[in-house]
């Protein structure tokens, strides 16, 4: 499962990047399997790739990311005092494109195009991130319908031109 801290990043970044034109994404966790006990390192644990073009799923854990995409590398864990700790910046961005393979034990949210039976959940629908867009379009539709009925009810008097 994604942690609460990771989900908070997703709730903020997905709509913000969509507003900038990066409406396609894949978010995945990163589990440090070399992390053993005391003195663990604080490595990035969340990656989110954003693209303006559709991301294609080649399977449940394999994706093709178009050129001109950007990847957020996020460290949601706290500072580590270990001498081997990677206490890098909390959020950094980097260019990304090409093939992306995610380990099968990681968690994924994406709105990538799937062609087979393997699917991954879309965080936008699960968390209500898209609800603002739905609410706005629904409100605009209702206003347009009400305006149409109001305009239909207005009678314009016939003008008689004097001869």
mmCIF file with all atom_site columns, C-alpha atoms in Angstrom:
data_model
loop_
_atom_site.group_PDB
_atom_site.id
_atom_site.type_symbol
_atom_site.label_atom_id
_atom_site.label_alt_id
_atom_site.label_comp_id
_atom_site.label_asym_id
_atom_site.label_entity_id
_atom_site.label_seq_id
_atom_site.pdbx_PDB_ins_code
_atom_site.Cartn_x
_atom_site.Cartn_y
_atom_site.Cartn_z
_atom_site.occupancy
_atom_site.B_iso_or_equiv
_atom_site.pdbx_formal_charge
_atom_site.auth_seq_id
_atom_site.auth_comp_id
_atom_site.auth_asym_id
_atom_site.auth_atom_id
_atom_site.pdbx_PDB_model_num
ATOM 1   C CA . UNK A 1 1   ? 0.000   0.000  0.000   1.00 0.00 ? 1   UNK A CA 1
ATOM 2   C CA . UNK A 1 2   ? 0.993   3.575  -0.561  1.00 0.00 ? 2   UNK A CA 1
ATOM 3   C CA . UNK A 1 3   ? 1.676   5.377  2.701   1.00 0.00 ? 3   UNK A CA 1
ATOM 4   C CA . UNK A 1 4   ? -0.345  8.402  3.800   1.00 0.00 ? 4   UNK A CA 1
ATOM 5   C CA . UNK A 1 5   ? 2.610   10.693 3.025   1.00 0.00 ? 5   UNK A CA 1
ATOM 6   C CA . UNK A 1 6   ? 2.932   9.232  -0.469  1.00 0.00 ? 6   UNK A CA 1
ATOM 7   C CA . UNK A 1 7   ? -0.787  9.643  -1.118  1.00 0.00 ? 7   UNK A CA 1
ATOM 8   C CA . UNK A 1 8   ? -0.594  13.292 -0.032  1.00 0.00 ? 8   UNK A CA 1
ATOM 9   C CA . UNK A 1 9   ? 2.044   13.894 -2.710  1.00 0.00 ? 9   UNK A CA 1
ATOM 10  C CA . UNK A 1 10  ? -0.184  12.185 -5.289  1.00 0.00 ? 10  UNK A CA 1
ATOM 11  C CA . UNK A 1 11  ? -3.248  14.255 -4.306  1.00 0.00 ? 11  UNK A CA 1
ATOM 12  C CA . UNK A 1 12  ? -1.239  17.407 -4.846  1.00 0.00 ? 12  UNK A CA 1
ATOM 13  C CA . UNK A 1 13  ? 0.920   16.563 -7.855  1.00 0.00 ? 13  UNK A CA 1
ATOM 14  C CA . UNK A 1 14  ? -1.519  14.717 -10.140 1.00 0.00 ? 14  UNK A CA 1
ATOM 15  C CA . UNK A 1 15  ? -4.013  17.595 -10.577 1.00 0.00 ? 15  UNK A CA 1
ATOM 16  C CA . UNK A 1 16  ? -1.253  20.223 -10.637 1.00 0.00 ? 16  UNK A CA 1
ATOM 17  C CA . UNK A 1 17  ? 0.640   18.441 -13.396 1.00 0.00 ? 17  UNK A CA 1
ATOM 18  C CA . UNK A 1 18  ? -2.602  17.753 -15.299 1.00 0.00 ? 18  UNK A CA 1
ATOM 19  C CA . UNK A 1 19  ? -3.282  21.505 -15.278 1.00 0.00 ? 19  UNK A CA 1
ATOM 20  C CA . UNK A 1 20  ? 0.169   21.958 -16.866 1.00 0.00 ? 20  UNK A CA 1
ATOM 21  C CA . UNK A 1 21  ? -0.700  19.501 -19.638 1.00 0.00 ? 21  UNK A CA 1
ATOM 22  C CA . UNK A 1 22  ? 0.902   16.388 -18.106 1.00 0.00 ? 22  UNK A CA 1
ATOM 23  C CA . UNK A 1 23  ? -2.335  14.434 -17.812 1.00 0.00 ? 23  UNK A CA 1
ATOM 24  C CA . UNK A 1 24  ? -0.814  10.937 -18.082 1.00 0.00 ? 24  UNK A CA 1
ATOM 25  C CA . UNK A 1 25  ? 1.084   9.426  -15.167 1.00 0.00 ? 25  UNK A CA 1
ATOM 26  C CA . UNK A 1 26  ? 2.434   6.371  -13.474 1.00 0.00 ? 26  UNK A CA 1
ATOM 27  C CA . UNK A 1 27  ? 3.190   6.468  -9.748  1.00 0.00 ? 27  UNK A CA 1
ATOM 28  C CA . UNK A 1 28  ? 5.027   3.636  -8.063  1.00 0.00 ? 28  UNK A CA 1
ATOM 29  C CA . UNK A 1 29  ? 6.620   2.868  -4.738  1.00 0.00 ? 29  UNK A CA 1
ATOM 30  C CA . UNK A 1 30  ? 10.246  1.904  -4.316  1.00 0.00 ? 30  UNK A CA 1
ATOM 31  C CA . UNK A 1 31  ? 11.098  -0.555 -1.576  1.00 0.00 ? 31  UNK A CA 1
ATOM 32  C CA . UNK A 1 32  ? 14.734  -0.536 -0.495  1.00 0.00 ? 32  UNK A CA 1
ATOM 33  C CA . UNK A 1 33  ? 15.370  -4.284 -0.204  1.00 0.00 ? 33  UNK A CA 1
ATOM 34  C CA . UNK A 1 34  ? 18.889  -3.640 1.181   1.00 0.00 ? 34  UNK A CA 1
ATOM 35  C CA . UNK A 1 35  ? 17.327  -1.911 4.174   1.00 0.00 ? 35  UNK A CA 1
ATOM 36  C CA . UNK A 1 36  ? 18.107  -4.036 7.204   1.00 0.00 ? 36  UNK A CA 1
ATOM 37  C CA . UNK A 1 37  ? 17.305  -2.948 10.732  1.00 0.00 ? 37  UNK A CA 1
ATOM 38  C CA . UNK A 1 38  ? 18.953  -0.122 12.615  1.00 0.00 ? 38  UNK A CA 1
ATOM 39  C CA . UNK A 1 39  ? 20.743  2.586  10.684  1.00 0.00 ? 39  UNK A CA 1
ATOM 40  C CA . UNK A 1 40  ? 18.575  2.246  7.618   1.00 0.00 ? 40  UNK A CA 1
ATOM 41  C CA . UNK A 1 41  ? 18.905  4.748  4.821   1.00 0.00 ? 41  UNK A CA 1
ATOM 42  C CA . UNK A 1 42  ? 16.374  7.357  3.802   1.00 0.00 ? 42  UNK A CA 1
ATOM 43  C CA . UNK A 1 43  ? 16.219  6.692  0.081   1.00 0.00 ? 43  UNK A CA 1
ATOM 44  C CA . UNK A 1 44  ? 13.542  7.912  -2.339  1.00 0.00 ? 44  UNK A CA 1
ATOM 45  C CA . UNK A 1 45  ? 10.452  5.769  -1.898  1.00 0.00 ? 45  UNK A CA 1
ATOM 46  C CA . UNK A 1 46  ? 8.028   7.255  -4.434  1.00 0.00 ? 46  UNK A CA 1
ATOM 47  C CA . UNK A 1 47  ? 8.435   7.839  -8.161  1.00 0.00 ? 47  UNK A CA 1
ATOM 48  C CA . UNK A 1 48  ? 5.893   9.563  -10.392 1.00 0.00 ? 48  UNK A CA 1
ATOM 49  C CA . UNK A 1 49  ? 6.360   9.826  -14.148 1.00 0.00 ? 49  UNK A CA 1
ATOM 50  C CA . UNK A 1 50  ? 4.234   12.466 -15.916 1.00 0.00 ? 50  UNK A CA 1
ATOM 51  C CA . UNK A 1 51  ? 3.703   12.731 -19.653 1.00 0.00 ? 51  UNK A CA 1
ATOM 52  C CA . UNK A 1 52  ? 1.761   14.941 -22.041 1.00 0.00 ? 52  UNK A CA 1
ATOM 53  C CA . UNK A 1 53  ? 1.289   11.941 -24.346 1.00 0.00 ? 53  UNK A CA 1
ATOM 54  C CA . UNK A 1 54  ? -0.344  8.624  -23.342 1.00 0.00 ? 54  UNK A CA 1
ATOM 55  C CA . UNK A 1 55  ? 1.817   6.126  -21.467 1.00 0.00 ? 55  UNK A CA 1
ATOM 56  C CA . UNK A 1 56  ? 1.441   2.606  -22.844 1.00 0.00 ? 56  UNK A CA 1
ATOM 57  C CA . UNK A 1 57  ? 1.301   -0.423 -20.568 1.00 0.00 ? 57  UNK A CA 1
ATOM 58  C CA . UNK A 1 58  ? 3.072   -3.481 -21.942 1.00 0.00 ? 58  UNK A CA 1
ATOM 59  C CA . UNK A 1 59  ? 1.838   -5.491 -18.972 1.00 0.00 ? 59  UNK A CA 1
ATOM 60  C CA . UNK A 1 60  ? 1.052   -4.900 -15.321 1.00 0.00 ? 60  UNK A CA 1
ATOM 61  C CA . UNK A 1 61  ? 4.594   -3.779 -14.457 1.00 0.00 ? 61  UNK A CA 1
ATOM 62  C CA . UNK A 1 62  ? 6.115   -2.712 -17.784 1.00 0.00 ? 62  UNK A CA 1
ATOM 63  C CA . UNK A 1 63  ? 5.457   0.606  -19.521 1.00 0.00 ? 63  UNK A CA 1
ATOM 64  C CA . UNK A 1 64  ? 6.592   2.674  -22.475 1.00 0.00 ? 64  UNK A CA 1
ATOM 65  C CA . UNK A 1 65  ? 6.971   6.351  -21.600 1.00 0.00 ? 65  UNK A CA 1
ATOM 66  C CA . UNK A 1 66  ? 6.978   8.953  -24.421 1.00 0.00 ? 66  UNK A CA 1
ATOM 67  C CA . UNK A 1 67  ? 9.741   11.507 -24.953 1.00 0.00 ? 67  UNK A CA 1
ATOM 68  C CA . UNK A 1 68  ? 9.578   14.829 -23.079 1.00 0.00 ? 68  UNK A CA 1
ATOM 69  C CA . UNK A 1 69  ? 8.224   13.215 -19.920 1.00 0.00 ? 69  UNK A CA 1
ATOM 70  C CA . UNK A 1 70  ? 9.306   14.143 -16.418 1.00 0.00 ? 70  UNK A CA 1
ATOM 71  C CA . UNK A 1 71  ? 9.876   11.942 -13.376 1.00 0.00 ? 71  UNK A CA 1
ATOM 72  C CA . UNK A 1 72  ? 9.499   13.092 -9.793  1.00 0.00 ? 72  UNK A CA 1
ATOM 73  C CA . UNK A 1 73  ? 11.783  11.310 -7.332  1.00 0.00 ? 73  UNK A CA 1
ATOM 74  C CA . UNK A 1 74  ? 10.393  11.751 -3.816  1.00 0.00 ? 74  UNK A CA 1
ATOM 75  C CA . UNK A 1 75  ? 11.723  10.814 -0.402  1.00 0.00 ? 75  UNK A CA 1
ATOM 76  C CA . UNK A 1 76  ? 8.807   10.797 2.040   1.00 0.00 ? 76  UNK A CA 1
ATOM 77  C CA . UNK A 1 77  ? 10.689  9.187  4.924   1.00 0.00 ? 77  UNK A CA 1
ATOM 78  C CA . UNK A 1 78  ? 12.372  11.122 7.680   1.00 0.00 ? 78  UNK A CA 1
ATOM 79  C CA . UNK A 1 79  ? 16.025  12.007 7.985   1.00 0.00 ? 79  UNK A CA 1
ATOM 80  C CA . UNK A 1 80  ? 18.357  9.142  8.828   1.00 0.00 ? 80  UNK A CA 1
ATOM 81  C CA . UNK A 1 81  ? 21.433  9.482  11.046  1.00 0.00 ? 81  UNK A CA 1
ATOM 82  C CA . UNK A 1 82  ? 23.058  6.422  9.495   1.00 0.00 ? 82  UNK A CA 1
ATOM 83  C CA . UNK A 1 83  ? 26.512  6.985  8.051   1.00 0.00 ? 83  UNK A CA 1
ATOM 84  C CA . UNK A 1 84  ? 25.332  5.308  4.835   1.00 0.00 ? 84  UNK A CA 1
ATOM 85  C CA . UNK A 1 85  ? 22.103  7.326  4.620   1.00 0.00 ? 85  UNK A CA 1
ATOM 86  C CA . UNK A 1 86  ? 21.001  8.984  1.416   1.00 0.00 ? 86  UNK A CA 1
ATOM 87  C CA . UNK A 1 87  ? 19.547  12.170 2.856   1.00 0.00 ? 87  UNK A CA 1
ATOM 88  C CA . UNK A 1 88  ? 19.191  13.813 -0.516  1.00 0.00 ? 88  UNK A CA 1
ATOM 89  C CA . UNK A 1 89  ? 16.681  16.500 -1.343  1.00 0.00 ? 89  UNK A CA 1
ATOM 90  C CA . UNK A 1 90  ? 13.104  15.423 -0.646  1.00 0.00 ? 90  UNK A CA 1
ATOM 91  C CA . UNK A 1 91  ? 11.810  16.080 -4.164  1.00 0.00 ? 91  UNK A CA 1
ATOM 92  C CA . UNK A 1 92  ? 13.755  16.274 -7.394  1.00 0.00 ? 92  UNK A CA 1
ATOM 93  C CA . UNK A 1 93  ? 12.744  16.100 -11.024 1.00 0.00 ? 93  UNK A CA 1
ATOM 94  C CA . UNK A 1 94  ? 14.475  14.548 -13.977 1.00 0.00 ? 94  UNK A CA 1
ATOM 95  C CA . UNK A 1 95  ? 13.745  13.931 -17.637 1.00 0.00 ? 95  UNK A CA 1
ATOM 96  C CA . UNK A 1 96  ? 12.534  10.446 -18.412 1.00 0.00 ? 96  UNK A CA 1
ATOM 97  C CA . UNK A 1 97  ? 11.449  8.438  -21.441 1.00 0.00 ? 97  UNK A CA 1
ATOM 98  C CA . UNK A 1 98  ? 11.650  4.928  -22.816 1.00 0.00 ? 98  UNK A CA 1
ATOM 99  C CA . UNK A 1 99  ? 10.958  1.634  -21.130 1.00 0.00 ? 99  UNK A CA 1
ATOM 100 C CA . UNK A 1 100 ? 9.981   1.581  -17.460 1.00 0.00 ? 100 UNK A CA 1
ATOM 101 C CA . UNK A 1 101 ? 9.961   -1.686 -15.516 1.00 0.00 ? 101 UNK A CA 1
ATOM 102 C CA . UNK A 1 102 ? 8.612   -1.726 -11.977 1.00 0.00 ? 102 UNK A CA 1
ATOM 103 C CA . UNK A 1 103 ? 9.365   -4.592 -9.589  1.00 0.00 ? 103 UNK A CA 1
ATOM 104 C CA . UNK A 1 104 ? 6.326   -6.849 -9.127  1.00 0.00 ? 104 UNK A CA 1
ATOM 105 C CA . UNK A 1 105 ? 6.223   -6.305 -5.363  1.00 0.00 ? 105 UNK A CA 1
ATOM 106 C CA . UNK A 1 106 ? 5.801   -2.525 -5.717  1.00 0.00 ? 106 UNK A CA 1
ATOM 107 C CA . UNK A 1 107 ? 2.481   -0.668 -5.652  1.00 0.00 ? 107 UNK A CA 1
ATOM 108 C CA . UNK A 1 108 ? 1.366   1.233  -8.746  1.00 0.00 ? 108 UNK A CA 1
ATOM 109 C CA . UNK A 1 109 ? -1.243  3.836  -9.624  1.00 0.00 ? 109 UNK A CA 1
ATOM 110 C CA . UNK A 1 110 ? -1.544  4.848  -13.272 1.00 0.00 ? 110 UNK A CA 1
ATOM 111 C CA . UNK A 1 111 ? -3.850  6.027  -15.997 1.00 0.00 ? 111 UNK A CA 1
ATOM 112 C CA . UNK A 1 112 ? -1.720  4.367  -18.700 1.00 0.00 ? 112 UNK A CA 1
ATOM 113 C CA . UNK A 1 113 ? -3.334  2.740  -21.731 1.00 0.00 ? 113 UNK A CA 1
ATOM 114 C CA . UNK A 1 114 ? -3.685  -0.994 -21.093 1.00 0.00 ? 114 UNK A CA 1
ATOM 115 C CA . UNK A 1 115 ? -4.278  -3.338 -24.012 1.00 0.00 ? 115 UNK A CA 1
ATOM 116 C CA . UNK A 1 116 ? -4.379  -6.680 -22.212 1.00 0.00 ? 116 UNK A CA 1
ATOM 117 C CA . UNK A 1 117 ? -6.146  -7.972 -19.143 1.00 0.00 ? 117 UNK A CA 1
ATOM 118 C CA . UNK A 1 118 ? -3.548  -6.726 -16.641 1.00 0.00 ? 118 UNK A CA 1
ATOM 119 C CA . UNK A 1 119 ? -4.623  -3.435 -15.052 1.00 0.00 ? 119 UNK A CA 1
ATOM 120 C CA . UNK A 1 120 ? -3.406  -1.141 -12.289 1.00 0.00 ? 120 UNK A CA 1
ATOM 121 C CA . UNK A 1 121 ? -5.648  1.253  -10.329 1.00 0.00 ? 121 UNK A CA 1
ATOM 122 C CA . UNK A 1 122 ? -5.910  4.968  -11.132 1.00 0.00 ? 122 UNK A CA 1
ATOM 123 C CA . UNK A 1 123 ? -5.336  7.077  -8.012  1.00 0.00 ? 123 UNK A CA 1
ATOM 124 C CA . UNK A 1 124 ? -7.336  9.945  -9.483  1.00 0.00 ? 124 UNK A CA 1
ATOM 125 C CA . UNK A 1 125 ? -10.546 7.962  -9.379  1.00 0.00 ? 125 UNK A CA 1
ATOM 126 C CA . UNK A 1 126 ? -9.828  6.257  -6.061  1.00 0.00 ? 126 UNK A CA 1
ATOM 127 C CA . UNK A 1 127 ? -9.040  9.454  -4.168  1.00 0.00 ? 127 UNK A CA 1
ATOM 128 C CA . UNK A 1 128 ? -11.441 11.888 -5.786  1.00 0.00 ? 128 UNK A CA 1
ATOM 129 C CA . UNK A 1 129 ? -8.673  13.879 -7.492  1.00 0.00 ? 129 UNK A CA 1
ATOM 130 C CA . UNK A 1 130 ? -10.780 13.978 -10.659 1.00 0.00 ? 130 UNK A CA 1
ATOM 131 C CA . UNK A 1 131 ? -13.964 14.919 -8.800  1.00 0.00 ? 131 UNK A CA 1
ATOM 132 C CA . UNK A 1 132 ? -13.187 18.633 -9.139  1.00 0.00 ? 132 UNK A CA 1
ATOM 133 C CA . UNK A 1 133 ? -13.186 18.292 -12.928 1.00 0.00 ? 133 UNK A CA 1
ATOM 134 C CA . UNK A 1 134 ? -16.428 16.303 -12.863 1.00 0.00 ? 134 UNK A CA 1
ATOM 135 C CA . UNK A 1 135 ? -18.066 18.811 -10.499 1.00 0.00 ? 135 UNK A CA 1
ATOM 136 C CA . UNK A 1 136 ? -17.046 21.737 -12.682 1.00 0.00 ? 136 UNK A CA 1
ATOM 137 C CA . UNK A 1 137 ? -18.326 20.167 -15.890 1.00 0.00 ? 137 UNK A CA 1
ATOM 138 C CA . UNK A 1 138 ? -21.554 19.084 -14.198 1.00 0.00 ? 138 UNK A CA 1
ATOM 139 C CA . UNK A 1 139 ? -22.119 22.586 -12.842 1.00 0.00 ? 139 UNK A CA 1
ATOM 140 C CA . UNK A 1 140 ? -21.483 24.155 -16.248 1.00 0.00 ? 140 UNK A CA 1
ATOM 141 C CA . UNK A 1 141 ? -23.919 21.703 -17.876 1.00 0.00 ? 141 UNK A CA 1
ATOM 142 C CA . UNK A 1 142 ? -26.677 22.519 -15.392 1.00 0.00 ? 142 UNK A CA 1
ATOM 143 C CA . UNK A 1 143 ? -26.136 26.272 -15.863 1.00 0.00 ? 143 UNK A CA 1
ATOM 144 C CA . UNK A 1 144 ? -26.328 25.891 -19.665 1.00 0.00 ? 144 UNK A CA 1
ATOM 145 C CA . UNK A 1 145 ? -29.579 23.900 -19.445 1.00 0.00 ? 145 UNK A CA 1
ATOM 146 C CA . UNK A 1 146 ? -31.141 26.433 -17.079 1.00 0.00 ? 146 UNK A CA 1
ATOM 147 C CA . UNK A 1 147 ? -30.096 29.267 -19.376 1.00 0.00 ? 147 UNK A CA 1
ATOM 148 C CA . UNK A 1 148 ? -31.625 27.482 -22.348 1.00 0.00 ? 148 UNK A CA 1
ATOM 149 C CA . UNK A 1 149 ? -34.964 27.103 -20.528 1.00 0.00 ? 149 UNK A CA 1
ATOM 150 C CA . UNK A 1 150 ? -34.866 30.716 -19.396 1.00 0.00 ? 150 UNK A CA 1
ATOM 151 C CA . UNK A 1 151 ? -34.204 31.977 -22.915 1.00 0.00 ? 151 UNK A CA 1
ATOM 152 C CA . UNK A 1 152 ? -36.972 29.785 -24.376 1.00 0.00 ? 152 UNK A CA 1
ATOM 153 C CA . UNK A 1 153 ? -39.471 31.359 -21.992 1.00 0.00 ? 153 UNK A CA 1
ATOM 154 C CA . UNK A 1 154 ? -38.749 34.925 -23.052 1.00 0.00 ? 154 UNK A CA 1
ATOM 155 C CA . UNK A 1 155 ? -41.273 36.226 -25.542 1.00 0.00 ? 155 UNK A CA 1
ATOM 156 C CA . UNK A 1 156 ? -40.063 38.882 -27.906 1.00 0.00 ? 156 UNK A CA 1
ATOM 157 C CA . UNK A 1 157 ? -42.898 41.145 -28.987 1.00 0.00 ? 157 UNK A CA 1
ATOM 158 C CA . UNK A 1 158 ? -43.507 41.535 -32.687 1.00 0.00 ? 158 UNK A CA 1
ATOM 159 C CA . UNK A 1 159 ? -42.567 44.935 -33.970 1.00 0.00 ? 159 UNK A CA 1
ATOM 160 C CA . UNK A 1 160 ? -45.053 46.585 -36.270 1.00 0.00 ? 160 UNK A CA 1
ATOM 161 C CA . UNK A 1 161 ? -43.473 48.912 -38.697 1.00 0.00 ? 161 UNK A CA 1
ATOM 162 C CA . UNK A 1 162 ? -45.552 51.942 -39.514 1.00 0.00 ? 162 UNK A CA 1
ATOM 163 C CA . UNK A 1 163 ? -46.153 52.626 -43.162 1.00 0.00 ? 163 UNK A CA 1
#
